[in-house]
Tab-separated table of C-alpha atoms in Angstrom:
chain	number	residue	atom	x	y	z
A	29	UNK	CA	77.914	101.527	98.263
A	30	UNK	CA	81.573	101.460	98.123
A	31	UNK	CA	83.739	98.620	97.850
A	32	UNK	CA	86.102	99.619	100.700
A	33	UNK	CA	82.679	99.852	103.147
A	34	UNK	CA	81.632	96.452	102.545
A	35	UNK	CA	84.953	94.157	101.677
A	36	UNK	CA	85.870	92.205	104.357
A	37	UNK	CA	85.661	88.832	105.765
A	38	UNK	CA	82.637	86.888	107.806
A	39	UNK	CA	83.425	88.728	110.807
A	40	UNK	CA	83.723	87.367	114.326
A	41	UNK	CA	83.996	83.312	115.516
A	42	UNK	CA	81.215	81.461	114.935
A	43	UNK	CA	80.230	78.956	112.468
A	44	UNK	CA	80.084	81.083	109.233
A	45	UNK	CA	83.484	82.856	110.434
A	46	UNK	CA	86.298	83.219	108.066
A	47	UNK	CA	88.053	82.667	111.449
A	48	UNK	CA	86.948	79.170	110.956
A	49	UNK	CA	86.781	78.544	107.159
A	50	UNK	CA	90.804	79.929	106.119
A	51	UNK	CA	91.995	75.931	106.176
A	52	UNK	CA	92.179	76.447	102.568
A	53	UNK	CA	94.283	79.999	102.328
A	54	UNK	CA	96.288	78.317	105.498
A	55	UNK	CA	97.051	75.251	103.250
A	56	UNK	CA	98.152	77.558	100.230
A	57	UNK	CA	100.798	79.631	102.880
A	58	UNK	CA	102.223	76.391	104.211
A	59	UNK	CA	103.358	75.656	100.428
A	60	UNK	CA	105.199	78.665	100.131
A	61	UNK	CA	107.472	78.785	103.354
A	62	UNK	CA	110.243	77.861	101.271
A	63	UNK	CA	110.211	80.941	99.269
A	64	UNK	CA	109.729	83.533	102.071
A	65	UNK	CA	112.709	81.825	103.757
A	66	UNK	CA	114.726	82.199	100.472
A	67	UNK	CA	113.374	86.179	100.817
A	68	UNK	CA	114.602	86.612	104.740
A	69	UNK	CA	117.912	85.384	103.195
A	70	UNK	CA	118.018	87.858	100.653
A	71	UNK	CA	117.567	90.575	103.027
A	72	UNK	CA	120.226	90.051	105.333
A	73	UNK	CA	122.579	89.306	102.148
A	74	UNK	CA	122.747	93.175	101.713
A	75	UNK	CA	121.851	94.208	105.392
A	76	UNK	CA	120.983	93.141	109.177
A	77	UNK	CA	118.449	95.378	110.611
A	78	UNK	CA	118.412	95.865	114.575
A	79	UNK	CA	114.918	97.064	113.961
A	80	UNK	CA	113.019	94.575	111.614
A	81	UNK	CA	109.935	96.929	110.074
A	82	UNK	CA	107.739	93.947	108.165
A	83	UNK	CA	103.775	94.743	107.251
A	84	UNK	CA	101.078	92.477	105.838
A	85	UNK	CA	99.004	93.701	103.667
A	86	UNK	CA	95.376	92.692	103.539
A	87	UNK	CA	95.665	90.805	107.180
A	88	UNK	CA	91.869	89.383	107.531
A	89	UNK	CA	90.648	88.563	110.927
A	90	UNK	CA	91.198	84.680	110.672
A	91	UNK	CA	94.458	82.565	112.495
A	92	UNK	CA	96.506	82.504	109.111
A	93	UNK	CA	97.954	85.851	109.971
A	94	UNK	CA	99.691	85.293	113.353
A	95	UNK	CA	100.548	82.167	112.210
A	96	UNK	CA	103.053	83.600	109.296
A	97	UNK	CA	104.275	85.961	111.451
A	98	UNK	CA	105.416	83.230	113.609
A	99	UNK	CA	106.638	81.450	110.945
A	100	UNK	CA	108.572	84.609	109.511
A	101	UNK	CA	110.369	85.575	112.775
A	102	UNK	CA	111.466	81.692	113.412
A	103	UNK	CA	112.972	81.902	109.619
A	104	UNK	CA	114.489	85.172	110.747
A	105	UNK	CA	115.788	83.518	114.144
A	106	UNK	CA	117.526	80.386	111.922
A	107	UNK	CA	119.026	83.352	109.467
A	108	UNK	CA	120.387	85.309	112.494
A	109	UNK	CA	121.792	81.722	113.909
A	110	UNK	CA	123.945	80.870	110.852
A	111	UNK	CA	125.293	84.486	110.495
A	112	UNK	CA	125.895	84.258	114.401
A	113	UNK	CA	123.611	87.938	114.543
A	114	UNK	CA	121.331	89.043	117.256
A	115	UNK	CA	117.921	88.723	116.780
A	116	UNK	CA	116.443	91.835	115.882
A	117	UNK	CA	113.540	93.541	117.752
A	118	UNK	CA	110.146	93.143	115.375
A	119	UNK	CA	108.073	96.321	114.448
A	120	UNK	CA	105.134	94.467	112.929
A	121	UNK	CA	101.840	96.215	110.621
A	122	UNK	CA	98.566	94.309	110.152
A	123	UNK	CA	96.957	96.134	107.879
A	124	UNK	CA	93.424	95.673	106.172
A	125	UNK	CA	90.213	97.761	105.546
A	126	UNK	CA	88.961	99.654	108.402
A	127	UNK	CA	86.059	97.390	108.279
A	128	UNK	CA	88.431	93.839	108.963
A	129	UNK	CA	87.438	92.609	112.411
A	130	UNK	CA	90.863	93.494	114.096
A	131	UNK	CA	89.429	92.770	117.408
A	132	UNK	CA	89.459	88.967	116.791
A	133	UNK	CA	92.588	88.976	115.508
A	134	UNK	CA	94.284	90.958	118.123
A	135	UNK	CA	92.454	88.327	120.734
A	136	UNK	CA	94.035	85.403	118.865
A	137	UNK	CA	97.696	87.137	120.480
A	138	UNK	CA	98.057	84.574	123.126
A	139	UNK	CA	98.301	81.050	120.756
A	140	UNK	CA	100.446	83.249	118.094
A	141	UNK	CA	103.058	83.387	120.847
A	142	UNK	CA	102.759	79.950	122.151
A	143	UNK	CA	103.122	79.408	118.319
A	144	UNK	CA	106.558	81.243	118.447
A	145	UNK	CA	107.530	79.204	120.852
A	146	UNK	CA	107.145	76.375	119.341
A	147	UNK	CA	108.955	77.921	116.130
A	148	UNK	CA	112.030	79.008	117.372
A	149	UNK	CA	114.985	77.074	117.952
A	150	UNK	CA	117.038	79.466	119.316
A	151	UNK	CA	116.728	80.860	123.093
A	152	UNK	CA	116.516	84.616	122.219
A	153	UNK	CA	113.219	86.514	123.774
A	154	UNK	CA	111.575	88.107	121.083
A	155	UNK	CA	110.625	91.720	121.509
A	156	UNK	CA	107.756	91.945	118.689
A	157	UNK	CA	105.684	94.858	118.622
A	158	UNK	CA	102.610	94.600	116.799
A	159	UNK	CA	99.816	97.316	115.833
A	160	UNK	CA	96.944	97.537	113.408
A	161	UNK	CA	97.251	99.832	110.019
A	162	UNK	CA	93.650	100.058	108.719
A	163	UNK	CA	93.354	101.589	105.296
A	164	UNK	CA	93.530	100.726	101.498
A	165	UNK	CA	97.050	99.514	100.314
A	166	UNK	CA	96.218	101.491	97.218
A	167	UNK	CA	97.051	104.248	99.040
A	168	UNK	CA	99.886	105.125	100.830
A	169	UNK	CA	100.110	103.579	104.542
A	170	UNK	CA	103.745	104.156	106.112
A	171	UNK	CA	106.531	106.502	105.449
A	172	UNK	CA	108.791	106.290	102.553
A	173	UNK	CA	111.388	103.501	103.009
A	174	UNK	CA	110.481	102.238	106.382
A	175	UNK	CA	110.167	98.345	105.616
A	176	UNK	CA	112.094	95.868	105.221
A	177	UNK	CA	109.703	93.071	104.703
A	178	UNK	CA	106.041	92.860	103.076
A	179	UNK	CA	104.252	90.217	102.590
A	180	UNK	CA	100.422	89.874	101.198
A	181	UNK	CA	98.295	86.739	100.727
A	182	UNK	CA	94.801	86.813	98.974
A	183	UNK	CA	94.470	90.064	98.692
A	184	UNK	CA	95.951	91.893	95.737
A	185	UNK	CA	93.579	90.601	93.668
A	186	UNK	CA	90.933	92.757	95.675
A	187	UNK	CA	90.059	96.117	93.293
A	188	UNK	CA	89.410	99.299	94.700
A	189	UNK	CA	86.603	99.325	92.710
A	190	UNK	CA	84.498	97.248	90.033
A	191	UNK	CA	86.073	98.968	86.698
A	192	UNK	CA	83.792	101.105	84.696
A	193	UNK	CA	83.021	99.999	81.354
A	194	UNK	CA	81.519	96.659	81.692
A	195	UNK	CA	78.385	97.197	79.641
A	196	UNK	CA	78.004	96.398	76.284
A	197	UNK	CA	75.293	98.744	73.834
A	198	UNK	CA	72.124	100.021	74.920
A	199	UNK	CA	74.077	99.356	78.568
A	200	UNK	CA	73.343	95.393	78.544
A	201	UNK	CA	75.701	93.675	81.245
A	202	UNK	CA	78.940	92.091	79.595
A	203	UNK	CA	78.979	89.169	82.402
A	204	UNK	CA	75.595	88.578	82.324
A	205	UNK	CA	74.328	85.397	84.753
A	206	UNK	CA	77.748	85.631	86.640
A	207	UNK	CA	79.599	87.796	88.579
A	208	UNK	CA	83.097	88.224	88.077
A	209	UNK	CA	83.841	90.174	85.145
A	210	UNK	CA	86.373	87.964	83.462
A	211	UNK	CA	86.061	84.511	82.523
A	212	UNK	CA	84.385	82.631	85.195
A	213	UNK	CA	86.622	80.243	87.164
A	214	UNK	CA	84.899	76.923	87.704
A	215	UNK	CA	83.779	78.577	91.596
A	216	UNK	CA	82.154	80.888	90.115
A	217	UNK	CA	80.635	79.444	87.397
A	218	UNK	CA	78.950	77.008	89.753
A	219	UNK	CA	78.023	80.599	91.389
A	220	UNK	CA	76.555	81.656	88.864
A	221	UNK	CA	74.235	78.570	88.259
A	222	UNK	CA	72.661	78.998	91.901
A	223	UNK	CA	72.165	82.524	91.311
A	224	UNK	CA	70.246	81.976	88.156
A	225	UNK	CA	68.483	79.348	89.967
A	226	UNK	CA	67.124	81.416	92.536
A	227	UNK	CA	66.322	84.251	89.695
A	228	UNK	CA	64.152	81.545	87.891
A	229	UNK	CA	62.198	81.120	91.232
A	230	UNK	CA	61.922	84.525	91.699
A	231	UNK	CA	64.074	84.395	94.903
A	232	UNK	CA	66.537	87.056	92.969
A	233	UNK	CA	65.935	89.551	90.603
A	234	UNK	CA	67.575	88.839	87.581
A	235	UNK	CA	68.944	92.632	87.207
A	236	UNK	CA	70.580	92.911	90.194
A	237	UNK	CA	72.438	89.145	89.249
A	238	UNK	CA	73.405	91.003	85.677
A	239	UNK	CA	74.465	94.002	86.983
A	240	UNK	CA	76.942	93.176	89.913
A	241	UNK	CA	79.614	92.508	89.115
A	242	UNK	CA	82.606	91.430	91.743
A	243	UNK	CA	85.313	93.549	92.882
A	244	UNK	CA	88.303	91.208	91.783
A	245	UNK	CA	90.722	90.332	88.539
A	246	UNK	CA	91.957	87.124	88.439
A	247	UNK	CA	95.480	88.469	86.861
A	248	UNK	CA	97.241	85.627	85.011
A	249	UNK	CA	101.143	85.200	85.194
A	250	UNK	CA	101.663	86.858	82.190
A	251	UNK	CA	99.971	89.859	82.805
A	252	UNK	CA	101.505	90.102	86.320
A	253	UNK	CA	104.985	89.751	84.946
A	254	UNK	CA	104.549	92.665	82.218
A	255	UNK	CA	103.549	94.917	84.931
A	256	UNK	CA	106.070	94.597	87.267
A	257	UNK	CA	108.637	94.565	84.104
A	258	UNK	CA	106.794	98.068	83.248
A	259	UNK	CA	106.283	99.467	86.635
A	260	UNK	CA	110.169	98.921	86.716
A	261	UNK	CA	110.370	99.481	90.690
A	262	UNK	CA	110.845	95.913	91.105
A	263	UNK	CA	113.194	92.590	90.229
A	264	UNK	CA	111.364	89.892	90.189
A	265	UNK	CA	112.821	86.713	91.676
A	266	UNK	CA	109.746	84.376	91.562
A	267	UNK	CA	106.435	84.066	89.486
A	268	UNK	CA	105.018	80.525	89.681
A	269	UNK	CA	101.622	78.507	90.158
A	270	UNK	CA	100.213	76.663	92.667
A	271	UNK	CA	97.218	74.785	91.884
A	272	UNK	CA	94.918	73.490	95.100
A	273	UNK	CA	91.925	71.489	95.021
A	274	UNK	CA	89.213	71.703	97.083
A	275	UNK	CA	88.517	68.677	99.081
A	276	UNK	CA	84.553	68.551	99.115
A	277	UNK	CA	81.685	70.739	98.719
A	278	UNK	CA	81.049	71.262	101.989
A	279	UNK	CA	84.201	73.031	102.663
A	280	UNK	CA	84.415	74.902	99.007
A	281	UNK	CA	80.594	76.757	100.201
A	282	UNK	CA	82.015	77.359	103.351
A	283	UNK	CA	85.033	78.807	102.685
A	284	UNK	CA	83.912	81.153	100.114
A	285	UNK	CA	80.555	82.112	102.406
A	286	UNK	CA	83.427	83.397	104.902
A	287	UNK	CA	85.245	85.287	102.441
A	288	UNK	CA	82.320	87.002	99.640
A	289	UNK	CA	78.815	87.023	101.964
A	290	UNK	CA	79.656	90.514	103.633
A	291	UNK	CA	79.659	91.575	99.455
A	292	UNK	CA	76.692	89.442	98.379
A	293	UNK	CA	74.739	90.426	101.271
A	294	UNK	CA	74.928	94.057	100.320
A	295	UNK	CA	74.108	92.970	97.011
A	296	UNK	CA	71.332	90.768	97.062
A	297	UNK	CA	70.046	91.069	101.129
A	298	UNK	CA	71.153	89.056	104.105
A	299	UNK	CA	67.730	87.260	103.638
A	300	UNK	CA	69.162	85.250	101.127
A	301	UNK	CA	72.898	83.918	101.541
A	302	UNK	CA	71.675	81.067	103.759
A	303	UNK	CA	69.502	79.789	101.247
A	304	UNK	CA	71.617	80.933	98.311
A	305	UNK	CA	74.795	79.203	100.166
A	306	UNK	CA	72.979	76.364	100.173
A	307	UNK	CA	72.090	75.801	96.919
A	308	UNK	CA	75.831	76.218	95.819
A	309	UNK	CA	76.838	73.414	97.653
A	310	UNK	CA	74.284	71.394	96.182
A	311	UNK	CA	75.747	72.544	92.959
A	312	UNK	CA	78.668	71.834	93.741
A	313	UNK	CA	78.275	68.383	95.155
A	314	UNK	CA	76.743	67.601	91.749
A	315	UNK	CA	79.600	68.701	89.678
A	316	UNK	CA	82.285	67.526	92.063
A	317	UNK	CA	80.573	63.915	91.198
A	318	UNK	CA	82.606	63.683	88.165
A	319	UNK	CA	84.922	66.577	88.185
A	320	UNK	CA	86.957	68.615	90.305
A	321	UNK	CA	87.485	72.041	91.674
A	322	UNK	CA	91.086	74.048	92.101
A	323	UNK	CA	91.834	77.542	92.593
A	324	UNK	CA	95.668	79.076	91.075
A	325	UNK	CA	97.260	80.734	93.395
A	326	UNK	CA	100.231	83.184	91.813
A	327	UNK	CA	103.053	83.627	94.276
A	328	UNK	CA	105.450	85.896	93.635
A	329	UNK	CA	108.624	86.875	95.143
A	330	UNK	CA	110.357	90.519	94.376
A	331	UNK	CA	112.514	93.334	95.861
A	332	UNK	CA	112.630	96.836	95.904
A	333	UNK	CA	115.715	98.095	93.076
A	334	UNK	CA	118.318	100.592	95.108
């Protein structure tokens, strides 16, 4: 099946939601206002747009989306105040797979502008219009030169497909026991242990674990930099780490259930995540006895050379 039919978050509201499991990715944003207020500044060094074009790329369904573009028109409103500018009018793209639940985002509309309202210090109404751009950002999704503003959070590390090549001689899986194709973070090397569990009790076949293999590279800073140096599109303002811990097991199964069951279920059957979610967080709650478990986040800041 391919990737771009399957990847997307838990769908919908409920318990299992992604809707309800992003506290982590919402903690991660919050930690890097600073920088996309340093960016807005940037941009209306060299220009002030009437018509602010801005897209996000790889959008989800949960609250975290709405909730930067509140953030990023208040920063906008403060940048407009000290340059004594009008507020510009706000074209805005959400854009994700065609499979992202855009309908619960779109019905989260009403808190994003009681949100705004909140934000904003100034008076000024804000005319924002806001649409849905489903499609891969590996491909091209809006005319050439139309934005002023992008801004992505975990998302480009999504491939557009596993890479080929992942199989030793005689075909024998490079990865074998896990399933991300580089060298397991600690997530999903406690992943991999409740997979093998369940192929040991015959729960999982032990092929399918072997084979699959994740559609994701966990780039490090290095390799990031070199390829925007290469690319050569692109100064780069701002490569850094953020480290975040997750706070208990509990929210660690959850949160990743949200983000990587539509994948595993089309993997390894919908019969299994509960029971396979479950044993990770006992897995977890073992190992997070005596040690504990962070995800890097890269965040990188960079503009478009004239």
């Amino acid at each position: 099946m391919e990737v771009e039919q399957v990847l997307h978050m838990k769908e919908g509201t409920g318990k299992a939601s992604y809707a309800n499991n992003s506290k982590f990715q919402e903690r991660a944003t919050a930690m890097v206002k600073k920088i996309l207020e340093e960016s807005i500044q940037e941009l209306y060094s060299g220009e002030q747009p009437e018509h602010l074009m801005l897209a996000d790329l790889g959008c989800s369904s949960g609250p975290n989306a709405l909730a930067t573009l509140a953030e990023i028109i208040a920063l906008v409103d403060n940048t407009c105040q000290s340059l004594n500018l009008k507020l510009p009018e706000f074209q805005v793209f959400l854009n994700d797979l065609p499979g992202n639940d855009f309908n619960t985002l779109f019905k989260s509309l009403p808190s994003f502008w009681k949100k705004l309202k909140t934000l904003k210090e100034s008076d000024s109404e804000v005319a924002c219009f806001i649409s849905a751009t489903p499609g891969s950002f590996y491909k091209k999704l809006f005319p050439r030169n139309c934005l002023h503003l992008i801004y992505s959070a975990y998302a480009v590390h999504w491939l557009s497909q596993v890479p080929r090549g992942l199989e030793g001689e005689g075909g024998v899986a490079l990865n074998k026991g896990n399933v991300d194709s580089k060298e397991p973070s600690t997530a999903w090397m406690l992943f991999g242990m409740a997979l093998n569990d369940m192929v040991l009790q015959g729960l999982i076949e032990k092929e399918k674990v072997d084979a699959y293999n994740l559609p994701l590279y966990r780039a490090s800073p290095g390799e990031v930099k070199k390829l925007i140096e290469d690319e050569g599109s692109f100064t780069l303002h701002q490569l850094s780490t953020v480290n975040l811990k997750w706070e208990n097991q509990k929210l660690l199964a959850d949160g990743l259930r949200a983000v990587f069951e539509p994948l595993l279920a089309a993997a390894f059957g919908e019969a299994v995540m509960d029971e396979l979610f479950h044993r990770y967080e006992e897995t977890a709650r073992d190992y997070m006895v005596t040690e504990q478990v962070e995800t890097v986040n890269l965040v990188i800041s960079m503009s478009k050379k004239n």
